[in-house]
Amino acid sequence: MSTPPVDPHLPAVHLRPPRNWINDPNGLVFHDGHYHVFFQYNPYGPQHANMHWGHFRSPDLVTWEELPVALDPTPGADDADGCFSGNAVSIGGRLVAFYSANRAGRWWQPVTTAESHDGGHTWAKRPELLIPRPPADTTMYRDPYVWRDGDRWRMLVGSALADGRGAAQLYESTDLDHWQHLGPFAADAPRPLPGGTDTGAGWECPQYASWPVPGGAGRQGLLIVSTWDTDAGPQATAAYPGRETPDGAFHPSEPVRLDHGPDFYAPALLRAPDGRWLLWAWSWEAREPTWVREAGWAGLLTLPREITLAADGTVHQQPAREVAGLRGEQLLYATGRAQAEPTELGAVGGTFDLTARLTPSPGHPGGLRLVTSADGSEHLDVMVDAVAGDVVVDRSHASRDPRAVGGTHRIPCPAARSGAPIELRVVVDRSVVEVFLSTGEALTLRFYPDADVPWSLQARSVDFTVQAWNLTAPAGPVRGTATQDAPRAHDPIPAQGAPCPEPPVPAADFSRP
């Protein structure tokens, strides 16, 4: 049987196996010298079905190795129809994964666990459910997130309440085995977010990070939830900055949209050994299902991001500093002024990392155009709209194939109205673009260039300084070739061990790219 050609839209440096379906990142954890990234995975096709946990690991966030499937459904068991989303903790030399057990016909997904003593190569499932039933007055329940807080463990589970609010349910434990439900950690009725979405009737994949308040009591906290609509399903990602008081209560402030793009969902957090909070998310396809089936793969994980809270509660994101280690040769360096007629900056490949300082001409949107066809008709625009105070990413002409989704998306950037230079970073990887402003805002979207020609960059109606580097996955452990296990029998989980202390939280260094 002949092997189908590799899809030119398959990413080169973003994490995913070479074929089949992935969605939510799961179980992000640092363990035994490696960053572990698990993810929802269908090993049998490019459709949302047969949910397993796939598995990558890395010693440095640059070189990745794919390991065998970690979790798979057990026929006849509570997870017979899928090992759905959750997270993992490292404790006493073992990994404990918390996940949603899916069974057809059951509206809630109970919480259960599996455990590994060999770095995630093999797993033993808990013989009974950890939390078998949801709290009263809930209409949706799934996606546990567990973290260590002093001498206790805490767990959030996403839910929808019968009164129409989304909520993150809070549990506490001293041993990871016996959990007490304390009620909602936070809850909110649907309210608008930028981009035409809202905070949702239900919350999926709750995540929580916290930082010490310098010279004060309590901690800064950030609750991240993926917003879910009863009729339309997954929508966007909301972030609730706030304060955590010494008694552990969380007091959120106004929600913000975590990523302004249309193709970003279900982000998950990992606390690095140096105290940084890292984040990955699922970027879904923006092309018709028939094209996805032809390609044989669907979905990818974003590049790892560092996420912080400023003193005023502003959420700040940027690519993890290790991403700069993927840079190879410098493709171009250009500075000058472009008028309405385009200024050619130079050729780029399909995978590159770009930094830019842009000042548009007064009254005229200006910025960069990635040209992907010989005649210039196919292109992706990243523009500064000084009148509206936005950075605009326009994929309306990014693919000549009508099966690709188009549209224009905006990042609020009020400083643009003053005529101040706008600094941004753009990472392009064949069919995904991640845009970061120096203010900490981000936008992720997918696009599918159709023409088979070298790509190039142009500047239009803007003063510019632009640098770009080729991105290449480094030599090292083989990515995307692990043999995926068939469903296997599972042993009961051994006795739980003693909790380990939480690592210190030094200040993160954001001076590097």
Short mmCIF file of C-alpha atoms in Angstrom, two decimals:
data_model
loop_
_atom_site.label_atom_id
_atom_site.label_comp_id
_atom_site.label_asym_id
_atom_site.label_seq_id
_atom_site.Cartn_x
_atom_site.Cartn_y
_atom_site.Cartn_z
CA MET A 1 0.00 0.00 0.00
CA SER A 2 1.41 3.39 -0.95
CA THR A 3 2.03 6.01 1.73
CA PRO A 4 0.06 9.25 1.24
CA PRO A 5 2.22 12.35 0.80
CA VAL A 6 2.92 14.46 3.88
CA ASP A 7 0.42 17.31 4.20
CA PRO A 8 2.34 20.58 3.63
CA HIS A 9 0.26 22.13 6.43
CA LEU A 10 1.55 19.68 9.06
CA PRO A 11 3.52 21.78 11.59
CA ALA A 12 7.27 21.42 11.92
CA VAL A 13 7.85 22.63 15.50
CA HIS A 14 4.42 22.58 17.17
CA LEU A 15 3.69 19.40 19.11
CA ARG A 16 1.47 16.73 17.58
CA PRO A 17 1.89 13.18 16.21
CA PRO A 18 2.23 12.88 12.42
CA ARG A 19 -1.34 11.66 11.95
CA ASN A 20 -4.80 11.33 13.54
CA TRP A 21 -6.75 13.51 15.95
CA ILE A 22 -5.57 15.49 18.99
CA ASN A 23 -7.29 18.06 21.18
CA ASP A 24 -6.82 19.24 24.78
CA PRO A 25 -3.37 19.21 26.38
CA ASN A 26 -3.56 17.14 29.57
CA GLY A 27 -1.42 16.16 32.52
CA LEU A 28 1.25 18.84 32.12
CA VAL A 29 3.90 18.10 34.72
CA PHE A 30 7.65 18.26 35.35
CA HIS A 31 8.87 14.88 36.57
CA ASP A 32 12.27 13.22 36.88
CA GLY A 33 14.08 15.84 34.80
CA HIS A 34 11.50 16.01 32.00
CA TYR A 35 8.57 18.18 31.00
CA HIS A 36 5.65 15.84 30.26
CA VAL A 37 2.85 16.91 27.93
CA PHE A 38 -0.08 14.54 27.54
CA PHE A 39 -2.99 15.25 25.21
CA GLN A 40 -6.35 13.98 24.06
CA TYR A 41 -5.63 11.58 21.21
CA ASN A 42 -7.51 9.31 18.83
CA PRO A 43 -4.90 6.83 17.50
CA TYR A 44 -7.33 5.47 14.88
CA GLY A 45 -8.29 8.51 12.79
CA PRO A 46 -8.63 12.30 12.46
CA GLN A 47 -11.98 12.47 14.27
CA HIS A 48 -13.00 13.25 17.86
CA ALA A 49 -13.50 9.68 19.06
CA ASN A 50 -11.72 6.89 20.99
CA MET A 51 -10.13 9.36 23.41
CA HIS A 52 -6.75 8.20 24.73
CA TRP A 53 -3.93 10.17 26.36
CA GLY A 54 -0.99 10.65 24.00
CA HIS A 55 2.36 11.56 25.52
CA PHE A 56 5.42 13.70 24.73
CA ARG A 57 8.33 14.52 27.01
CA SER A 58 11.31 16.88 26.84
CA PRO A 59 14.31 17.73 29.02
CA ASP A 60 14.45 21.32 27.74
CA LEU A 61 11.20 22.34 25.95
CA VAL A 62 13.10 22.17 22.65
CA THR A 63 13.86 18.49 21.97
CA TRP A 64 10.73 16.32 22.24
CA GLU A 65 10.27 12.57 22.35
CA GLU A 66 6.95 10.84 21.73
CA LEU A 67 6.23 8.03 24.20
CA PRO A 68 3.62 5.27 23.88
CA VAL A 69 -0.03 6.05 24.62
CA ALA A 70 -0.42 6.60 28.37
CA LEU A 71 -4.13 6.01 28.97
CA ASP A 72 -6.66 4.14 26.88
CA PRO A 73 -10.33 3.25 27.48
CA THR A 74 -10.99 -0.01 29.32
CA PRO A 75 -13.88 -1.98 27.74
CA GLY A 76 -16.84 -2.25 30.09
CA ALA A 77 -15.33 0.14 32.64
CA ASP A 78 -16.31 3.66 33.66
CA ASP A 79 -13.95 5.10 31.01
CA ALA A 80 -15.05 2.70 28.28
CA ASP A 81 -15.95 5.59 25.94
CA GLY A 82 -12.92 7.73 26.55
CA CYS A 83 -10.19 8.85 28.94
CA PHE A 84 -11.07 12.53 28.80
CA SER A 85 -9.28 15.63 30.06
CA GLY A 86 -7.49 16.22 33.37
CA ASN A 87 -4.04 16.85 34.78
CA ALA A 88 -1.18 15.11 36.62
CA VAL A 89 1.07 15.62 39.63
CA SER A 90 4.55 14.35 40.44
CA ILE A 91 4.94 12.98 43.95
CA GLY A 92 7.47 10.67 45.56
CA GLY A 93 8.92 9.35 42.30
CA ARG A 94 5.55 8.61 40.71
CA LEU A 95 3.11 10.31 38.42
CA VAL A 96 -0.58 10.45 39.30
CA ALA A 97 -2.95 11.40 36.49
CA PHE A 98 -6.44 12.72 37.25
CA TYR A 99 -8.89 12.43 34.37
CA SER A 100 -12.54 12.42 33.33
CA ALA A 101 -14.02 8.97 32.82
CA ASN A 102 -16.43 9.08 29.88
CA ARG A 103 -19.29 6.65 29.40
CA ALA A 104 -21.99 7.04 26.75
CA GLY A 105 -25.37 8.00 28.20
CA ARG A 106 -23.93 9.61 31.36
CA TRP A 107 -24.09 13.41 31.29
CA TRP A 108 -21.34 13.89 33.84
CA GLN A 109 -17.77 12.59 33.68
CA PRO A 110 -16.62 11.23 37.05
CA VAL A 111 -13.08 11.92 38.24
CA THR A 112 -10.69 9.01 38.47
CA THR A 113 -6.94 8.40 38.49
CA ALA A 114 -4.10 6.33 37.07
CA GLU A 115 -0.54 6.02 38.32
CA SER A 116 2.89 5.46 36.80
CA HIS A 117 6.14 4.44 38.52
CA ASP A 118 8.33 4.45 35.41
CA GLY A 119 8.14 8.01 34.15
CA GLY A 120 4.86 7.59 32.30
CA HIS A 121 5.73 4.56 30.17
CA THR A 122 3.16 2.30 31.87
CA TRP A 123 0.13 3.11 33.97
CA ALA A 124 -2.14 1.38 36.49
CA LYS A 125 -5.71 2.61 36.82
CA ARG A 126 -7.55 3.10 40.06
CA PRO A 127 -9.97 0.18 40.59
CA GLU A 128 -12.87 2.49 41.50
CA LEU A 129 -13.84 6.06 40.70
CA LEU A 130 -12.25 8.80 42.81
CA ILE A 131 -15.28 11.15 42.70
CA PRO A 132 -18.19 9.14 41.28
CA ARG A 133 -20.96 11.76 41.23
CA PRO A 134 -21.19 15.53 40.69
CA PRO A 135 -22.49 17.99 43.30
CA ALA A 136 -26.20 18.73 43.37
CA ASP A 137 -27.58 21.42 41.06
CA THR A 138 -24.99 20.89 38.33
CA THR A 139 -25.79 20.19 34.67
CA MET A 140 -22.23 19.65 33.37
CA TYR A 141 -19.21 18.19 35.21
CA ARG A 142 -15.75 17.31 33.90
CA ASP A 143 -12.00 18.06 33.69
CA PRO A 144 -10.15 17.91 37.05
CA TYR A 145 -7.16 20.11 37.84
CA VAL A 146 -5.10 19.26 40.97
CA TRP A 147 -2.33 21.30 42.63
CA ARG A 148 -0.37 21.33 45.88
CA ASP A 149 -1.10 24.18 48.31
CA GLY A 150 1.01 23.97 51.46
CA ASP A 151 0.09 20.83 53.38
CA ARG A 152 -3.06 20.18 51.36
CA TRP A 153 -4.05 19.27 47.82
CA ARG A 154 -6.75 21.20 45.98
CA MET A 155 -8.82 20.20 42.96
CA LEU A 156 -10.99 22.17 40.56
CA VAL A 157 -13.57 20.46 38.33
CA GLY A 158 -15.35 22.30 35.52
CA SER A 159 -19.13 22.50 35.70
CA ALA A 160 -22.33 24.25 34.76
CA LEU A 161 -24.82 25.16 37.47
CA ALA A 162 -28.57 24.73 37.20
CA ASP A 163 -29.02 28.50 37.62
CA GLY A 164 -27.14 29.15 34.34
CA ARG A 165 -23.68 30.01 35.69
CA GLY A 166 -20.41 28.37 34.81
CA ALA A 167 -18.43 27.23 37.83
CA ALA A 168 -15.18 25.62 38.97
CA GLN A 169 -15.99 23.22 41.82
CA LEU A 170 -13.41 23.08 44.64
CA TYR A 171 -12.27 19.97 46.53
CA GLU A 172 -9.53 19.49 49.13
CA SER A 173 -7.51 16.48 50.28
CA THR A 174 -4.52 15.66 52.47
CA ASP A 175 -3.60 12.40 50.73
CA LEU A 176 -4.84 12.60 47.07
CA ASP A 177 -7.23 9.78 47.93
CA HIS A 178 -10.00 11.26 50.09
CA TRP A 179 -11.57 14.49 48.86
CA GLN A 180 -13.99 16.94 50.48
CA HIS A 181 -16.22 19.10 48.30
CA LEU A 182 -16.18 22.75 49.42
CA GLY A 183 -18.49 24.30 46.80
CA PRO A 184 -17.65 26.60 43.87
CA PHE A 185 -14.16 28.12 43.86
CA ALA A 186 -15.59 30.68 41.43
CA ALA A 187 -18.79 31.00 39.39
CA ASP A 188 -20.11 33.52 36.90
CA ALA A 189 -23.13 34.10 34.68
CA PRO A 190 -22.39 34.49 30.95
CA ARG A 191 -20.97 37.95 30.23
CA PRO A 192 -19.39 39.35 27.05
CA LEU A 193 -15.75 38.86 26.11
CA PRO A 194 -14.01 40.58 23.17
CA GLY A 195 -14.51 38.86 19.82
CA GLY A 196 -18.23 38.13 20.04
CA THR A 197 -18.08 35.39 22.69
CA ASP A 198 -18.89 35.28 26.40
CA THR A 199 -17.85 33.55 29.60
CA GLY A 200 -20.16 30.65 28.87
CA ALA A 201 -22.99 28.70 30.47
CA GLY A 202 -20.44 26.07 31.52
CA TRP A 203 -16.72 25.95 32.25
CA GLU A 204 -14.40 23.29 30.91
CA CYS A 205 -10.74 22.62 31.74
CA PRO A 206 -10.35 24.96 34.75
CA GLN A 207 -6.71 25.84 35.53
CA TYR A 208 -5.28 27.88 38.37
CA ALA A 209 -1.96 29.66 38.95
CA SER A 210 -0.88 31.88 41.82
CA TRP A 211 1.99 34.20 42.72
CA PRO A 212 3.07 35.79 46.02
CA VAL A 213 2.00 39.38 46.58
CA PRO A 214 5.21 41.32 47.28
CA GLY A 215 5.09 42.66 50.82
CA GLY A 216 1.45 41.71 51.29
CA ALA A 217 -0.81 38.97 52.59
CA GLY A 218 -2.37 36.39 50.33
CA ARG A 219 -1.47 35.72 46.72
CA GLN A 220 -2.35 36.89 43.26
CA GLY A 221 -4.40 34.26 41.47
CA LEU A 222 -5.40 33.54 37.89
CA LEU A 223 -8.29 31.24 37.09
CA ILE A 224 -8.44 30.12 33.44
CA VAL A 225 -11.58 28.46 32.08
CA SER A 226 -12.63 27.28 28.64
CA THR A 227 -16.11 28.62 27.97
CA TRP A 228 -18.77 26.23 26.78
CA ASP A 229 -22.17 26.97 25.28
CA THR A 230 -25.12 24.62 25.69
CA ASP A 231 -25.97 24.71 21.96
CA ALA A 232 -22.72 25.72 20.23
CA GLY A 233 -20.24 23.80 22.43
CA PRO A 234 -16.66 25.09 22.94
CA GLN A 235 -16.25 28.85 22.46
CA ALA A 236 -13.19 30.68 23.83
CA THR A 237 -10.95 30.95 26.89
CA ALA A 238 -11.60 33.36 29.74
CA ALA A 239 -9.09 34.40 32.39
CA TYR A 240 -10.14 35.72 35.80
CA PRO A 241 -7.34 37.60 37.59
CA GLY A 242 -7.88 38.00 41.31
CA ARG A 243 -6.60 37.65 44.86
CA GLU A 244 -6.39 34.54 46.98
CA THR A 245 -6.77 35.34 50.66
CA PRO A 246 -4.80 33.45 53.34
CA ASP A 247 -7.80 31.18 53.99
CA GLY A 248 -7.62 29.96 50.37
CA ALA A 249 -10.69 31.79 49.05
CA PHE A 250 -10.39 33.26 45.55
CA HIS A 251 -11.80 36.70 44.77
CA PRO A 252 -11.85 37.20 40.99
CA SER A 253 -11.94 40.52 39.21
CA GLU A 254 -13.33 41.19 35.72
CA PRO A 255 -12.67 38.42 33.17
CA VAL A 256 -10.55 38.96 30.07
CA ARG A 257 -10.13 36.93 26.93
CA LEU A 258 -6.90 34.94 27.22
CA ASP A 259 -6.25 34.66 23.47
CA HIS A 260 -7.95 36.84 20.84
CA GLY A 261 -7.75 34.31 18.03
CA PRO A 262 -10.52 31.97 16.85
CA ASP A 263 -8.48 28.75 17.06
CA PHE A 264 -7.32 28.53 20.68
CA TYR A 265 -9.01 26.44 23.38
CA ALA A 266 -8.53 24.27 26.47
CA PRO A 267 -5.19 25.69 27.67
CA ALA A 268 -3.39 23.83 30.43
CA LEU A 269 -0.74 24.96 32.92
CA LEU A 270 2.59 23.52 34.05
CA ARG A 271 4.70 24.91 36.86
CA ALA A 272 8.35 24.75 35.82
CA PRO A 273 11.12 23.91 38.31
CA ASP A 274 12.24 27.57 38.29
CA GLY A 275 8.77 28.75 39.31
CA ARG A 276 7.53 29.95 35.92
CA TRP A 277 4.02 29.09 34.85
CA LEU A 278 3.98 27.57 31.35
CA LEU A 279 0.89 27.13 29.20
CA TRP A 280 -0.03 25.03 26.16
CA ALA A 281 -3.41 25.06 24.36
CA TRP A 282 -5.23 23.16 21.64
CA SER A 283 -5.45 24.87 18.25
CA TRP A 284 -8.20 23.20 16.23
CA GLU A 285 -8.54 23.01 12.46
CA ALA A 286 -10.11 25.87 10.47
CA ARG A 287 -10.88 23.87 7.33
CA GLU A 288 -13.76 21.69 6.22
CA PRO A 289 -13.97 18.13 7.66
CA THR A 290 -13.58 16.58 4.20
CA TRP A 291 -10.17 18.23 3.87
CA VAL A 292 -9.22 17.09 7.37
CA ARG A 293 -10.06 13.48 6.48
CA GLU A 294 -7.98 13.74 3.32
CA ALA A 295 -5.04 15.12 5.30
CA GLY A 296 -5.28 12.36 7.94
CA TRP A 297 -4.64 14.61 10.93
CA ALA A 298 -6.40 17.27 13.01
CA GLY A 299 -5.31 19.67 15.73
CA LEU A 300 -2.03 20.78 17.25
CA LEU A 301 -0.70 22.19 20.50
CA THR A 302 0.48 25.79 20.69
CA LEU A 303 4.07 26.57 21.50
CA PRO A 304 4.72 26.74 25.25
CA ARG A 305 4.03 30.19 26.69
CA GLU A 306 5.13 31.91 29.87
CA ILE A 307 2.19 33.49 31.65
CA THR A 308 2.35 36.05 34.46
CA LEU A 309 0.22 38.63 36.24
CA ALA A 310 1.34 42.24 36.51
CA ALA A 311 0.84 44.09 39.79
CA ASP A 312 -2.36 45.63 38.39
CA GLY A 313 -3.74 42.20 37.45
CA THR A 314 -2.93 42.42 33.73
CA VAL A 315 -2.34 38.99 32.18
CA HIS A 316 0.90 38.78 30.20
CA GLN A 317 1.87 36.01 27.75
CA GLN A 318 4.94 35.44 25.63
CA PRO A 319 6.58 32.40 24.05
CA ALA A 320 8.62 30.43 26.58
CA ARG A 321 12.20 31.68 26.47
CA GLU A 322 13.31 28.21 25.34
CA VAL A 323 11.46 28.69 22.01
CA ALA A 324 14.36 30.91 20.92
CA GLY A 325 16.44 27.71 20.94
CA LEU A 326 14.52 26.59 17.84
CA ARG A 327 15.89 29.53 15.85
CA GLY A 328 18.34 28.70 13.09
CA GLU A 329 19.69 31.02 10.44
CA GLN A 330 18.56 34.63 10.36
CA LEU A 331 16.39 35.01 7.28
CA LEU A 332 16.20 38.80 7.15
CA TYR A 333 16.84 42.06 8.93
CA ALA A 334 15.14 45.13 7.49
CA THR A 335 14.46 48.65 8.69
CA GLY A 336 12.96 51.67 6.94
CA ARG A 337 9.72 53.30 5.88
CA ALA A 338 7.14 51.75 3.56
CA GLN A 339 4.52 53.78 1.70
CA ALA A 340 1.21 52.48 0.37
CA GLU A 341 3.12 50.57 -2.28
CA PRO A 342 4.64 47.45 -0.69
CA THR A 343 8.28 47.30 0.32
CA GLU A 344 9.80 43.84 -0.16
CA LEU A 345 11.60 42.67 2.97
CA GLY A 346 12.80 39.27 1.82
CA ALA A 347 12.02 35.57 1.55
CA VAL A 348 10.97 33.37 4.48
CA GLY A 349 10.26 29.68 4.78
CA GLY A 350 7.04 28.09 6.00
CA THR A 351 8.26 28.02 9.61
CA PHE A 352 9.81 31.15 11.11
CA ASP A 353 10.00 33.43 14.16
CA LEU A 354 9.70 37.18 13.59
CA THR A 355 10.08 40.26 15.79
CA ALA A 356 8.89 43.67 14.59
CA ARG A 357 8.62 47.28 15.67
CA LEU A 358 5.90 48.99 13.63
CA THR A 359 4.71 52.60 13.50
CA PRO A 360 1.90 53.12 10.96
CA SER A 361 1.47 56.31 8.98
CA PRO A 362 -1.15 58.63 10.55
CA GLY A 363 -4.66 57.70 9.47
CA HIS A 364 -3.56 54.63 7.50
CA PRO A 365 -3.48 51.06 8.80
CA GLY A 366 -0.03 49.66 8.11
CA GLY A 367 1.97 46.57 8.85
CA LEU A 368 3.23 43.31 7.39
CA ARG A 369 1.99 40.99 4.68
CA LEU A 370 3.06 37.35 4.36
CA VAL A 371 2.78 36.60 0.64
CA THR A 372 2.34 32.92 -0.23
CA SER A 373 1.56 33.02 -3.97
CA ALA A 374 3.54 34.16 -7.02
CA ASP A 375 0.98 36.82 -7.99
CA GLY A 376 0.43 38.09 -4.42
CA SER A 377 -3.27 37.22 -4.38
CA GLU A 378 -2.79 34.77 -1.50
CA HIS A 379 -1.56 36.46 1.66
CA LEU A 380 -1.91 36.84 5.43
CA ASP A 381 -1.89 40.36 6.89
CA VAL A 382 -0.74 41.55 10.33
CA MET A 383 -1.63 45.24 10.49
CA VAL A 384 -1.76 48.05 13.06
CA ASP A 385 -5.06 49.97 12.96
CA ALA A 386 -4.19 53.24 14.74
CA VAL A 387 -7.71 54.60 14.36
CA ALA A 388 -9.41 51.66 16.07
CA GLY A 389 -6.51 50.96 18.43
CA ASP A 390 -6.10 47.33 17.34
CA VAL A 391 -3.62 44.94 15.83
CA VAL A 392 -5.49 43.14 13.05
CA VAL A 393 -4.76 39.66 11.70
CA ASP A 394 -6.60 39.09 8.42
CA ARG A 395 -6.75 35.62 6.85
CA SER A 396 -9.48 36.51 4.35
CA HIS A 397 -7.04 35.89 1.47
CA ALA A 398 -4.75 33.39 3.18
CA SER A 399 -5.92 30.37 1.17
CA ARG A 400 -7.25 30.04 -2.36
CA ASP A 401 -8.91 26.78 -1.32
CA PRO A 402 -12.56 27.64 -0.50
CA ARG A 403 -12.62 24.93 2.17
CA ALA A 404 -10.44 27.09 4.46
CA VAL A 405 -12.06 29.44 6.97
CA GLY A 406 -11.34 33.14 6.45
CA GLY A 407 -12.07 36.20 8.55
CA THR A 408 -10.43 39.08 10.37
CA HIS A 409 -9.51 39.07 14.06
CA ARG A 410 -8.31 41.86 16.35
CA ILE A 411 -6.11 42.29 19.41
CA PRO A 412 -6.98 45.41 21.44
CA CYS A 413 -3.98 47.75 21.40
CA PRO A 414 -5.01 51.21 22.69
CA ALA A 415 -1.42 52.52 22.49
CA ALA A 416 -1.71 52.38 18.70
CA ARG A 417 -4.02 55.41 18.77
CA SER A 418 -1.22 57.61 20.10
CA GLY A 419 1.08 56.81 17.19
CA ALA A 420 3.52 55.01 19.49
CA PRO A 421 5.58 52.17 17.97
CA ILE A 422 4.02 48.73 18.42
CA GLU A 423 6.31 45.83 19.24
CA LEU A 424 5.18 42.34 18.39
CA ARG A 425 6.40 38.83 17.80
CA VAL A 426 4.92 36.49 15.19
CA VAL A 427 5.60 32.75 15.01
CA VAL A 428 4.45 30.99 11.83
CA ASP A 429 4.54 27.21 11.44
CA ARG A 430 3.06 26.19 8.07
CA SER A 431 -0.64 26.32 9.07
CA VAL A 432 -0.60 28.13 12.41
CA VAL A 433 0.33 31.67 13.43
CA GLU A 434 0.78 32.89 16.99
CA VAL A 435 0.98 36.68 17.48
CA PHE A 436 2.24 38.27 20.72
CA LEU A 437 2.24 41.95 21.62
CA SER A 438 4.75 43.40 24.06
CA THR A 439 1.73 44.29 26.23
CA GLY A 440 1.15 40.58 26.83
CA GLU A 441 -1.87 40.08 24.53
CA ALA A 442 -1.89 37.09 22.15
CA LEU A 443 -3.79 35.79 19.12
CA THR A 444 -3.73 32.29 17.59
CA LEU A 445 -5.24 31.26 14.28
CA ARG A 446 -4.89 28.66 11.55
CA PHE A 447 -4.43 29.30 7.81
CA TYR A 448 -3.76 27.05 4.82
CA PRO A 449 -1.72 28.53 1.94
CA ASP A 450 -2.56 26.75 -1.31
CA ALA A 451 0.24 27.87 -3.64
CA ASP A 452 3.47 25.88 -3.84
CA VAL A 453 5.94 28.79 -4.06
CA PRO A 454 8.48 30.40 -1.71
CA TRP A 455 6.94 32.78 0.83
CA SER A 456 8.01 36.39 1.28
CA LEU A 457 7.36 39.36 3.56
CA GLN A 458 6.24 42.87 2.64
CA ALA A 459 5.77 46.07 4.64
CA ARG A 460 2.99 48.56 3.83
CA SER A 461 2.30 52.12 5.11
CA VAL A 462 4.53 51.73 8.14
CA ASP A 463 7.91 52.56 9.66
CA PHE A 464 9.44 49.20 10.42
CA THR A 465 12.26 47.24 11.95
CA VAL A 466 11.85 43.53 11.29
CA GLN A 467 13.98 40.47 12.03
CA ALA A 468 13.11 36.87 11.16
CA TRP A 469 14.75 33.53 11.84
CA ASN A 470 14.12 30.09 10.43
CA LEU A 471 12.71 27.63 12.98
CA THR A 472 13.81 24.00 12.91
CA ALA A 473 13.09 21.09 15.21
CA PRO A 474 16.53 20.11 16.58
CA ALA A 475 18.23 16.77 16.14
CA GLY A 476 17.61 14.50 19.09
CA PRO A 477 14.95 11.98 20.18
CA VAL A 478 12.68 11.01 17.31
CA ARG A 479 9.37 12.91 17.29
CA GLY A 480 6.12 11.33 16.25
CA THR A 481 7.20 7.73 15.67
CA ALA A 482 6.42 5.97 18.95
CA THR A 483 4.54 2.70 18.61
CA GLN A 484 1.06 3.27 19.97
CA ASP A 485 -0.12 0.52 22.28
CA ALA A 486 -3.33 -1.40 21.74
CA PRO A 487 -5.82 -1.30 24.64
CA ARG A 488 -4.41 -3.28 27.53
CA ALA A 489 -5.43 -4.59 30.93
CA HIS A 490 -4.87 -2.35 33.94
CA ASP A 491 -3.73 -3.21 37.45
CA PRO A 492 -5.05 -1.54 40.60
CA ILE A 493 -3.17 1.51 41.86
CA PRO A 494 -0.68 0.79 44.66
CA ALA A 495 -0.97 2.55 48.00
CA GLN A 496 -0.56 6.31 47.94
CA GLY A 497 2.72 7.80 49.22
CA ALA A 498 3.41 10.89 51.27
CA PRO A 499 3.07 14.32 49.63
CA CYS A 500 6.22 16.18 48.65
CA PRO A 501 6.79 19.86 49.51
CA GLU A 502 5.94 22.54 46.96
CA PRO A 503 9.02 24.02 45.21
CA PRO A 504 9.99 27.65 45.83
CA VAL A 505 8.82 30.29 43.37
CA PRO A 506 11.69 32.53 42.23
CA ALA A 507 10.96 35.54 40.05
CA ALA A 508 10.81 34.66 36.36
CA ASP A 509 13.31 36.26 33.97
CA PHE A 510 11.51 37.75 30.97
CA SER A 511 14.47 39.61 29.54
CA ARG A 512 15.27 36.97 26.92
CA PRO A 513 13.22 36.46 23.72
#
